[in-house]
Coordinates of N, CA and C in Angstrom, one line a residue:
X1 N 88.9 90.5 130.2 CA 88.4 91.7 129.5 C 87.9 91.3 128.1
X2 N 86.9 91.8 127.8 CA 86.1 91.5 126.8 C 86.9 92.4 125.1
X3 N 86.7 91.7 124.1 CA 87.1 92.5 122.9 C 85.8 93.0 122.3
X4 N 86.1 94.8 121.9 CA 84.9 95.2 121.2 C 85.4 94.5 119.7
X5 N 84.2 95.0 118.7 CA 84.2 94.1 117.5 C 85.5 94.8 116.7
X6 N 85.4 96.4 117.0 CA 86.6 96.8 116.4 C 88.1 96.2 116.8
X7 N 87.9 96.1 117.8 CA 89.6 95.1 118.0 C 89.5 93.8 117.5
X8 N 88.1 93.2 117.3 CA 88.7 92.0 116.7 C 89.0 91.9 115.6
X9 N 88.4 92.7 114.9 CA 88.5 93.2 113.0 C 90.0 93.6 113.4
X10 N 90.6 94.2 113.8 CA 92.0 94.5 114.2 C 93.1 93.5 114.2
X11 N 92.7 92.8 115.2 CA 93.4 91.3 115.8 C 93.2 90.6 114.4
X12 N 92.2 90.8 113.3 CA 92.3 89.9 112.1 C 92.8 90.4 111.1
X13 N 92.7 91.7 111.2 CA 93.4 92.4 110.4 C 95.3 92.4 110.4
X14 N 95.7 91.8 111.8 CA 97.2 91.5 111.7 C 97.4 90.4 111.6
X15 N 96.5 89.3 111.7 CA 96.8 87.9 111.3 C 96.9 87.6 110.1
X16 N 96.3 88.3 108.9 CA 95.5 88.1 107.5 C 97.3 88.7 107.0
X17 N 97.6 89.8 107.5 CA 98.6 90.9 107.0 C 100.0 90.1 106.9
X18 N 100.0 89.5 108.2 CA 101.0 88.2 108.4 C 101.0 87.5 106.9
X19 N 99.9 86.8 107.2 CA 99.3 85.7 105.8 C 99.7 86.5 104.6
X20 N 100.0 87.6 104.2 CA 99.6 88.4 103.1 C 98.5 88.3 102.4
X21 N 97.2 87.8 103.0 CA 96.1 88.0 102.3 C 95.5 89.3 102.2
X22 N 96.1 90.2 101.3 CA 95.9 92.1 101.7 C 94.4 92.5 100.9
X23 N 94.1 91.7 100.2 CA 92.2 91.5 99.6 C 91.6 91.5 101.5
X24 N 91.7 90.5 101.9 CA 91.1 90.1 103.1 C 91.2 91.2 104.3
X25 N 92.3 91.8 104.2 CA 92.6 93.0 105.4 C 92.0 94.1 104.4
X26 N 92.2 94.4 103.3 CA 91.3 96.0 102.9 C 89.9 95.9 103.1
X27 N 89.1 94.3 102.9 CA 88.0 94.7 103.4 C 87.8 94.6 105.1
X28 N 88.2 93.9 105.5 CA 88.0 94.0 107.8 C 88.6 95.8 107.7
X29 N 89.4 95.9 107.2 CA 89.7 97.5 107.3 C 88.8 98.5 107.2
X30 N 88.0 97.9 105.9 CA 86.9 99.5 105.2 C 85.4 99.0 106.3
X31 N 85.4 97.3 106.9 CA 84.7 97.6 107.8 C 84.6 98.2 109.2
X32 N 85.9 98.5 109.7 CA 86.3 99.0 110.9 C 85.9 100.9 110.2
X33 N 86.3 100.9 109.6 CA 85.8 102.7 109.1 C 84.7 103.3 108.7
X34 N 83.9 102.2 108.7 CA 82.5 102.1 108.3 C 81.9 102.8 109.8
X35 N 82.3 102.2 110.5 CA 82.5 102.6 112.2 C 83.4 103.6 112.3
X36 N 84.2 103.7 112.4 CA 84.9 105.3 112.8 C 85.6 105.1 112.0
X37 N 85.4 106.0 111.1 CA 86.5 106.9 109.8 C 87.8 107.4 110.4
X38 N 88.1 107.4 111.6 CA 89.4 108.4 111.9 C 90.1 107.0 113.2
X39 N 89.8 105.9 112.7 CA 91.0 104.9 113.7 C 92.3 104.6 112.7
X40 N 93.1 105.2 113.1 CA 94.5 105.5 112.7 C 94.9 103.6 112.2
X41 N 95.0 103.2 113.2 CA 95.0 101.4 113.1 C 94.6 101.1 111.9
X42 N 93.1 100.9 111.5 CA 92.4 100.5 110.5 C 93.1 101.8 108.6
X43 N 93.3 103.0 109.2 CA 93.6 103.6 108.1 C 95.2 103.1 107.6
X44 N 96.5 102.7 108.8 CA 97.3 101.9 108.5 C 97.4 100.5 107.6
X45 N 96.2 99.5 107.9 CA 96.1 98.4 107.2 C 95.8 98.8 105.4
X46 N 94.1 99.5 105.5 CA 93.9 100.1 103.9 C 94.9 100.7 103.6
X47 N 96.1 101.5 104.2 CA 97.0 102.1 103.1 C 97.8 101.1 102.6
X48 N 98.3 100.0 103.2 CA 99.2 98.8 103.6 C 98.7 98.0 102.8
X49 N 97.4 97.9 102.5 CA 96.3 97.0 101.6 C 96.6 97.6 100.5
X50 N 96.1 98.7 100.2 CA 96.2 99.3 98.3 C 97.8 98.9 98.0
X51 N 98.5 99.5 98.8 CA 99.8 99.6 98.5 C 100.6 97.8 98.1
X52 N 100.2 97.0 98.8 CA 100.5 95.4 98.4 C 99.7 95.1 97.6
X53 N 98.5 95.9 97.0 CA 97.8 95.4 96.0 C 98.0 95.9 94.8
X54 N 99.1 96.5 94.8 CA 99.5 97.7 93.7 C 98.9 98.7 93.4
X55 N 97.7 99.7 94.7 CA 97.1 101.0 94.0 C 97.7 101.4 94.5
X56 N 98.5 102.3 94.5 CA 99.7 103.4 94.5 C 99.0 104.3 95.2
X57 N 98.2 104.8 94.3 CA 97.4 106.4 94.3 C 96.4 106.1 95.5
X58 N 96.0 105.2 95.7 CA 94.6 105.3 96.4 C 95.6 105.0 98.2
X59 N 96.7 104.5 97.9 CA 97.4 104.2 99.2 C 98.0 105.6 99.7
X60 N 98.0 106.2 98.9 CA 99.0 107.4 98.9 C 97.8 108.3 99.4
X61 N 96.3 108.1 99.3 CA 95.2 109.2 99.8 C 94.8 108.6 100.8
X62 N 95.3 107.2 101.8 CA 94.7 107.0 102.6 C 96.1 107.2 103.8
X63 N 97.0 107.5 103.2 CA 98.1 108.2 103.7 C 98.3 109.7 104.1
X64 N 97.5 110.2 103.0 CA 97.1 112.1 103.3 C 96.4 111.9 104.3
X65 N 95.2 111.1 104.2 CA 94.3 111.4 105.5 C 94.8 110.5 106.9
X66 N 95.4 110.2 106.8 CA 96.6 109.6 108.4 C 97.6 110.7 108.8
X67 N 98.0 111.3 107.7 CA 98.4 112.5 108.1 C 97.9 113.9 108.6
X68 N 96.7 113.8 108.4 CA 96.0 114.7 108.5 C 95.5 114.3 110.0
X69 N 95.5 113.4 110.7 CA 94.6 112.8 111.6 C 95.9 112.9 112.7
X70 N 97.2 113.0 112.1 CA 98.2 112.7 112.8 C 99.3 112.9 112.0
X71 N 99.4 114.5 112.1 CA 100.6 115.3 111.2 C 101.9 114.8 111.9
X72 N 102.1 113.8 113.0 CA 103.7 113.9 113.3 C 103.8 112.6 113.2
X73 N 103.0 111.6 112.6 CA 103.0 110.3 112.2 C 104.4 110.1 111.4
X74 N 105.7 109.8 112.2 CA 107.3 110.1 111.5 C 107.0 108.6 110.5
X75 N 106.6 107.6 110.7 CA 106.0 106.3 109.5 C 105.9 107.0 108.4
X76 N 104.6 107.6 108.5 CA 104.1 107.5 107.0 C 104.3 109.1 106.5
X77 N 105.0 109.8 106.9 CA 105.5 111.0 106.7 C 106.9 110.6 105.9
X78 N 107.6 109.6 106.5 CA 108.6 109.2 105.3 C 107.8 108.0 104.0
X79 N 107.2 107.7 104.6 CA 106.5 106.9 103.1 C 106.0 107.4 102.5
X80 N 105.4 108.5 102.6 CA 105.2 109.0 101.4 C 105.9 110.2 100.9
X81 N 107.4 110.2 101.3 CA 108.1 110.6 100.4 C 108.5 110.2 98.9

């Protein structure tokens, strides 16, 4: 079975996250959204990415909009408490 490009930006986006290279996963991220703005997956890594990069705020609005996409998301419903 073949991989579309979005799973493989995916598949690198959990290798890199491993590595903690979180520079390297916010961009494969903002290019997976570039392509669909609403894949829950890729909005998990950029919030995951600001947040290990110390933007608080900007992790914390890519967290509103995961919630918004997926109000019973019990994850990030407690993270951003």
């Amino acid at each position: 079975m073949k991989t579309t490009p979005i799973e493989k930006l995916l598949e690198e986006c959990e290798m890199l996250s491993v590595e903690g290279d979180w520079e390297s996963v916010l961009k494969k991220s903002f290019l997976i959204l570039k392509e669909d703005s609403e894949n829950i997956d890729a909005l998990s890594y950029h919030a995951m990415s600001f947040y290990r990069l110390g933007k608080y705020g900007r992790a914390l609005a890519v967290i509103g909009i995961i919630l918004e996409l997926d109000p019973d998301n019990k994850y990030y419903q407690y993270f951003k408490i």
